[in-house]
C-alpha cells in the first residue's frame, strides 16, 4: 500500500495546554497522536488542538511511552504511515518545521533521523548540536527525546521495548540493531531543522519501577542486542560493532573516547581555518 503520510506523537502532562512549545503556524502534513502521560487527560483541553488520536496512560518515562504507543498502533491501520515521530513535551518546534523535516527525510530516503539541537539546548551528546551548512549529516544513532523512525523499524523494535522504562538504550543499541536486521540503515541528523530542548535531562539517577536505573537498563539492552546480532552476524561489520554494540555508556565520557576525538578535532579546526581564508 502507498505510504502517504506520517504520524507524530507528542507527550503532554494532561492538564496544561498541550503543544505549548509547538507553534501552530500552518496546517499539519501529518497525523497527531497526543499522548497524556498523567493518565488523567482533560479531553476538552485536548480537543482544542484537534489531535488525530488521544492516548491517556500514566507513564514513568520515555521507554514506557514507547511501549504504550507500540501497543496502541496494534489497534489502528498503520500501513499508510511512512514515519513515526516521538517527541517530548519540552521541545520548541513549529508545524512548518515538522512538515519540512518529514519532507527532507522522504527526499533523502532516511530510515531514522532527528532535527539538530540549538546551541542553547539542554543536552548530553554534543554530536547532535546544530552545524551550519549541513542539510543532513550521517550518524550512527539518534537520541530518544525526539526520534523519527520509519514505521517498519519501530514496529520491528516494538516487542523488545519492555527492556527499558527510561528509554535509555533504545536509541543507541536497539534501534540501530533492528535497522541492520531489516536493512533500513540510513540514519541522519537533519541540520536544516533545529529544535530547542528546554528542560534539563531527568532520567539520570532515577530508580524505576523495575528496580533499575537508566545505566542498568542500557547495559541490559546492550546484552539483548548482542544476542540479536548473533542471529545474522554477516550483517554486523567491525565498524558497527565498535560504534554501537561494543560501546559502553557511563556517567561522563570515558577517557579513551575523549582521546579518539583529538584527530577529528584537529581536522575540523583546519577546515574552519581554510573556510575562513575564503571570506
Tab-separated table of C-alpha atoms in Angstrom:
chain	number	residue	atom	x	y	z
A	1	UNK	CA	0.000	0.000	0.000
A	2	UNK	CA	1.226	3.502	-0.850
A	3	UNK	CA	2.544	5.365	2.211
A	4	UNK	CA	1.089	8.844	2.009
A	5	UNK	CA	1.632	10.374	5.453
A	6	UNK	CA	3.348	10.080	8.820
A	7	UNK	CA	2.271	10.176	12.452
A	8	UNK	CA	3.894	12.250	15.188
A	9	UNK	CA	3.426	11.505	18.885
A	10	UNK	CA	3.747	14.453	21.279
A	11	UNK	CA	3.664	13.868	25.025
A	12	UNK	CA	1.582	16.018	27.359
A	13	UNK	CA	1.032	16.201	31.121
A	14	UNK	CA	-2.760	16.018	30.664
A	15	UNK	CA	-3.873	19.227	32.379
A	16	UNK	CA	-1.968	22.192	30.950
A	17	UNK	CA	-2.338	23.467	27.401
A	18	UNK	CA	-0.999	20.768	25.054
A	19	UNK	CA	1.558	21.549	22.347
A	20	UNK	CA	2.565	24.688	24.227
A	21	UNK	CA	6.067	24.529	22.702
A	22	UNK	CA	4.922	23.915	19.112
A	23	UNK	CA	3.950	26.916	17.004
A	24	UNK	CA	0.758	26.335	15.040
A	25	UNK	CA	1.910	28.346	12.032
A	26	UNK	CA	0.412	26.159	9.292
A	27	UNK	CA	-1.627	23.029	8.721
A	28	UNK	CA	-0.057	19.738	9.761
A	29	UNK	CA	1.117	17.448	6.979
A	30	UNK	CA	0.974	14.534	9.432
A	31	UNK	CA	-1.391	12.865	11.880
A	32	UNK	CA	-1.002	13.884	15.527
A	33	UNK	CA	-1.167	11.405	18.401
A	34	UNK	CA	-1.425	13.397	21.641
A	35	UNK	CA	-0.070	11.259	24.485
A	36	UNK	CA	-1.118	12.144	28.037
A	37	UNK	CA	1.419	10.575	30.408
A	38	UNK	CA	-0.527	11.509	33.571
A	39	UNK	CA	-3.373	9.136	32.735
A	40	UNK	CA	-5.824	11.909	33.683
A	41	UNK	CA	-6.307	13.786	30.437
A	42	UNK	CA	-8.733	16.668	30.195
A	43	UNK	CA	-10.432	15.727	26.925
A	44	UNK	CA	-11.823	19.220	26.486
A	45	UNK	CA	-8.370	20.778	26.549
A	46	UNK	CA	-7.034	18.036	24.261
A	47	UNK	CA	-9.754	18.728	21.707
A	48	UNK	CA	-8.540	22.322	21.407
A	49	UNK	CA	-5.502	21.178	19.400
A	50	UNK	CA	-7.516	18.756	17.246
A	51	UNK	CA	-5.368	15.625	17.544
A	52	UNK	CA	-5.964	12.709	15.203
A	53	UNK	CA	-5.709	10.409	18.234
A	54	UNK	CA	-5.620	10.842	22.023
A	55	UNK	CA	-3.939	8.262	24.266
A	56	UNK	CA	-4.051	8.749	28.031
A	57	UNK	CA	-1.981	6.374	30.152
A	58	UNK	CA	0.065	7.016	33.287
A	59	UNK	CA	3.694	6.520	32.303
A	60	UNK	CA	7.020	6.645	34.131
A	61	UNK	CA	9.381	7.737	31.380
A	62	UNK	CA	10.045	7.707	27.633
A	63	UNK	CA	10.522	3.948	27.349
A	64	UNK	CA	7.146	3.441	28.994
A	65	UNK	CA	5.627	5.847	26.454
A	66	UNK	CA	7.189	3.944	23.554
A	67	UNK	CA	5.766	0.639	24.795
A	68	UNK	CA	2.275	2.089	25.098
A	69	UNK	CA	2.456	3.741	21.680
A	70	UNK	CA	3.532	0.434	20.156
A	71	UNK	CA	0.539	-1.295	21.773
A	72	UNK	CA	-1.784	1.448	20.522
A	73	UNK	CA	-0.508	1.072	16.966
A	74	UNK	CA	-1.676	-2.538	17.005
A	75	UNK	CA	-5.249	-1.212	17.180
A	76	UNK	CA	-5.140	1.129	14.155
A	77	UNK	CA	-4.192	0.909	10.477
A	78	UNK	CA	-0.501	1.765	10.123
A	79	UNK	CA	0.263	0.604	6.591
A	80	UNK	CA	-0.111	4.118	5.134
A	81	UNK	CA	2.362	5.703	7.560
A	82	UNK	CA	5.907	6.325	6.326
A	83	UNK	CA	7.394	7.587	9.596
A	84	UNK	CA	6.560	7.859	13.279
A	85	UNK	CA	7.987	10.738	15.329
A	86	UNK	CA	8.076	10.560	19.139
A	87	UNK	CA	8.516	13.990	20.703
A	88	UNK	CA	8.904	15.003	24.328
A	89	UNK	CA	6.767	17.891	25.563
A	90	UNK	CA	9.669	20.297	26.149
A	91	UNK	CA	10.861	20.820	22.579
A	92	UNK	CA	10.479	24.078	20.646
A	93	UNK	CA	9.214	23.307	17.140
A	94	UNK	CA	6.650	24.626	14.685
A	95	UNK	CA	4.258	22.771	12.426
A	96	UNK	CA	6.218	24.053	9.430
A	97	UNK	CA	9.460	22.717	10.976
A	98	UNK	CA	7.909	19.274	11.346
A	99	UNK	CA	6.424	19.343	7.851
A	100	UNK	CA	9.808	20.294	6.370
A	101	UNK	CA	11.614	17.696	8.486
A	102	UNK	CA	9.402	14.944	7.082
A	103	UNK	CA	9.781	16.333	3.556
A	104	UNK	CA	13.580	16.248	3.783
A	105	UNK	CA	13.557	12.747	5.297
A	106	UNK	CA	11.442	11.486	2.431
A	107	UNK	CA	13.623	13.256	-0.131
A	108	UNK	CA	16.817	11.839	1.373
A	109	UNK	CA	15.217	8.410	1.927
A	110	UNK	CA	16.117	8.402	5.616
A	111	UNK	CA	15.146	5.494	7.858
A	112	UNK	CA	15.935	7.062	11.260
A	113	UNK	CA	16.536	10.758	11.902
A	114	UNK	CA	16.142	13.751	14.195
A	115	UNK	CA	16.362	17.519	13.951
A	116	UNK	CA	19.548	19.124	15.259
A	117	UNK	CA	19.630	20.804	18.670
A	118	UNK	CA	20.091	24.545	19.158
A	119	UNK	CA	23.266	25.569	20.952
A	120	UNK	CA	21.275	26.832	23.958
A	121	UNK	CA	19.514	23.484	24.478
A	122	UNK	CA	19.937	21.160	27.427
A	123	UNK	CA	21.818	18.190	26.015
A	124	UNK	CA	24.016	15.183	26.785
A	125	UNK	CA	25.528	14.448	23.374
A	126	UNK	CA	27.336	17.225	21.547
A	127	UNK	CA	27.227	15.448	18.180
A	128	UNK	CA	23.557	16.398	17.839
A	129	UNK	CA	24.165	20.157	18.177
A	130	UNK	CA	23.308	22.200	15.062
A	131	UNK	CA	26.048	22.503	12.438
A	132	UNK	CA	25.525	25.393	9.967
A	133	UNK	CA	25.987	24.498	6.330
A	134	UNK	CA	24.668	20.932	6.513
A	135	UNK	CA	21.302	19.756	5.279
A	136	UNK	CA	21.681	16.241	6.658
A	137	UNK	CA	24.633	14.501	8.310
A	138	UNK	CA	25.061	10.757	8.710
A	139	UNK	CA	25.185	9.438	12.261
A	140	UNK	CA	25.174	6.049	13.967
A	141	UNK	CA	22.063	6.736	16.076
A	142	UNK	CA	19.652	9.477	17.180
A	143	UNK	CA	18.520	10.489	20.650
A	144	UNK	CA	15.411	9.227	22.415
A	145	UNK	CA	13.996	12.719	23.096
A	146	UNK	CA	12.772	13.327	19.530
A	147	UNK	CA	13.471	10.400	17.198
A	148	UNK	CA	11.756	9.732	13.891
A	149	UNK	CA	11.658	6.133	12.718
A	150	UNK	CA	10.494	4.530	9.526
A	151	UNK	CA	7.344	2.721	10.665
A	152	UNK	CA	8.791	-0.701	9.829
A	153	UNK	CA	11.747	-0.022	12.143
A	154	UNK	CA	9.561	0.970	15.090
A	155	UNK	CA	7.166	-1.941	14.669
A	156	UNK	CA	10.060	-4.389	14.459
A	157	UNK	CA	11.591	-2.959	17.652
A	158	UNK	CA	8.252	-2.880	19.488
A	159	UNK	CA	8.308	-6.324	21.176
A	160	UNK	CA	11.692	-5.500	22.754
A	161	UNK	CA	10.817	-2.057	24.129
A	162	UNK	CA	9.888	-3.574	27.506
A	163	UNK	CA	13.577	-3.823	28.387
A	164	UNK	CA	13.775	-0.092	29.156
A	165	UNK	CA	11.311	2.061	31.103
A	166	UNK	CA	13.639	5.047	30.810
A	167	UNK	CA	14.075	4.579	27.070
A	168	UNK	CA	17.837	4.620	27.579
A	169	UNK	CA	19.471	2.079	25.302
A	170	UNK	CA	16.569	2.003	22.856
A	171	UNK	CA	18.264	4.777	20.895
A	172	UNK	CA	21.917	3.706	20.992
A	173	UNK	CA	21.526	-0.095	20.855
A	174	UNK	CA	18.073	-1.417	19.990
A	175	UNK	CA	17.047	0.745	17.042
A	176	UNK	CA	20.433	0.548	15.219
A	177	UNK	CA	20.475	-3.246	15.718
A	178	UNK	CA	16.954	-3.619	14.349
A	179	UNK	CA	17.898	-1.387	11.405
A	180	UNK	CA	20.709	-3.754	10.491
A	181	UNK	CA	18.475	-6.794	10.768
A	182	UNK	CA	15.841	-5.407	8.376
A	183	UNK	CA	18.114	-3.427	6.057
A	184	UNK	CA	16.901	0.080	6.956
A	185	UNK	CA	20.265	1.654	7.731
A	186	UNK	CA	20.181	5.298	6.643
A	187	UNK	CA	20.396	7.361	9.821
A	188	UNK	CA	20.969	11.108	9.957
A	189	UNK	CA	20.758	14.376	11.833
A	190	UNK	CA	18.748	16.914	9.834
A	191	UNK	CA	20.562	20.214	10.377
A	192	UNK	CA	18.149	22.060	8.104
A	193	UNK	CA	15.741	21.984	11.054
A	194	UNK	CA	16.610	22.986	14.621
A	195	UNK	CA	14.777	22.205	17.841
A	196	UNK	CA	15.418	23.542	21.326
A	197	UNK	CA	15.353	21.174	24.296
A	198	UNK	CA	14.048	23.381	27.088
A	199	UNK	CA	14.287	21.204	30.204
A	200	UNK	CA	17.239	19.526	31.958
A	201	UNK	CA	17.690	15.771	31.418
A	202	UNK	CA	15.636	13.928	34.050
A	203	UNK	CA	16.430	10.207	33.639
A	204	UNK	CA	19.821	10.178	35.388
A	205	UNK	CA	19.969	8.620	38.875
A	206	UNK	CA	16.270	7.659	38.905
A	207	UNK	CA	15.227	4.209	40.076
A	208	UNK	CA	12.288	2.926	38.046
A	209	UNK	CA	9.519	0.501	38.992
A	210	UNK	CA	11.597	-2.429	37.711
A	211	UNK	CA	14.202	-1.610	40.378
A	212	UNK	CA	16.787	-0.446	37.828
A	213	UNK	CA	18.336	2.885	36.921
A	214	UNK	CA	18.936	4.033	33.359
A	215	UNK	CA	22.520	2.763	33.212
A	216	UNK	CA	21.417	-0.716	34.280
A	217	UNK	CA	18.726	-0.657	31.605
A	218	UNK	CA	21.165	0.394	28.900
A	219	UNK	CA	23.574	-2.378	29.918
A	220	UNK	CA	20.748	-4.931	29.721
A	221	UNK	CA	19.714	-3.737	26.252
A	222	UNK	CA	23.309	-3.940	25.088
A	223	UNK	CA	23.329	-7.648	26.000
A	224	UNK	CA	19.970	-8.203	24.278
A	225	UNK	CA	21.215	-6.537	21.098
A	226	UNK	CA	24.453	-8.514	21.053
A	227	UNK	CA	22.347	-11.659	21.245
A	228	UNK	CA	20.173	-10.425	18.368
A	229	UNK	CA	23.275	-9.783	16.285
A	230	UNK	CA	24.390	-13.407	16.621
A	231	UNK	CA	21.360	-14.471	14.543
A	232	UNK	CA	22.756	-12.673	11.459
A	233	UNK	CA	26.456	-11.991	12.127
A	234	UNK	CA	27.102	-11.196	8.458
A	235	UNK	CA	25.029	-8.002	8.854
A	236	UNK	CA	27.194	-6.600	11.649
A	237	UNK	CA	30.597	-5.366	10.500
A	238	UNK	CA	33.556	-4.207	12.570
A	239	UNK	CA	32.600	-0.529	12.371
A	240	UNK	CA	29.067	-1.197	13.658
A	241	UNK	CA	30.343	-3.374	16.490
A	242	UNK	CA	32.848	-0.709	17.505
A	243	UNK	CA	30.474	2.259	17.347
A	244	UNK	CA	27.286	0.574	18.593
A	245	UNK	CA	27.357	-2.923	20.051
A	246	UNK	CA	30.657	-2.697	21.936
A	247	UNK	CA	30.421	0.930	23.045
A	248	UNK	CA	29.893	1.458	26.772
A	249	UNK	CA	27.851	4.234	28.334
A	250	UNK	CA	28.584	5.558	31.814
A	251	UNK	CA	28.113	8.848	33.649
A	252	UNK	CA	30.622	11.151	31.981
A	253	UNK	CA	32.753	10.373	28.929
A	254	UNK	CA	35.421	7.634	29.162
A	255	UNK	CA	38.980	8.881	28.592
A	256	UNK	CA	39.500	6.563	25.597
A	257	UNK	CA	36.616	8.250	23.747
A	258	UNK	CA	37.987	11.698	24.538
A	259	UNK	CA	41.388	10.735	23.133
A	260	UNK	CA	39.749	9.452	19.936
A	261	UNK	CA	38.345	12.945	19.341
A	262	UNK	CA	41.754	14.615	19.025
A	263	UNK	CA	42.261	13.642	15.364
A	264	UNK	CA	38.820	14.831	14.163
A	265	UNK	CA	39.230	17.966	16.309
A	266	UNK	CA	42.446	18.926	14.504
A	267	UNK	CA	40.893	18.143	11.108
A	268	UNK	CA	37.815	20.278	11.883
A	269	UNK	CA	39.982	23.156	13.093
A	270	UNK	CA	41.966	23.010	9.851
A	271	UNK	CA	38.728	23.037	7.805
A	272	UNK	CA	37.483	26.086	9.730
A	273	UNK	CA	40.709	27.940	9.018
A	274	UNK	CA	40.518	27.057	5.307
A	275	UNK	CA	36.880	28.228	5.141
A	276	UNK	CA	37.780	31.474	6.915
A	277	UNK	CA	40.556	32.159	4.371
A	278	UNK	CA	37.950	32.499	1.608
A	279	UNK	CA	35.885	35.139	3.407
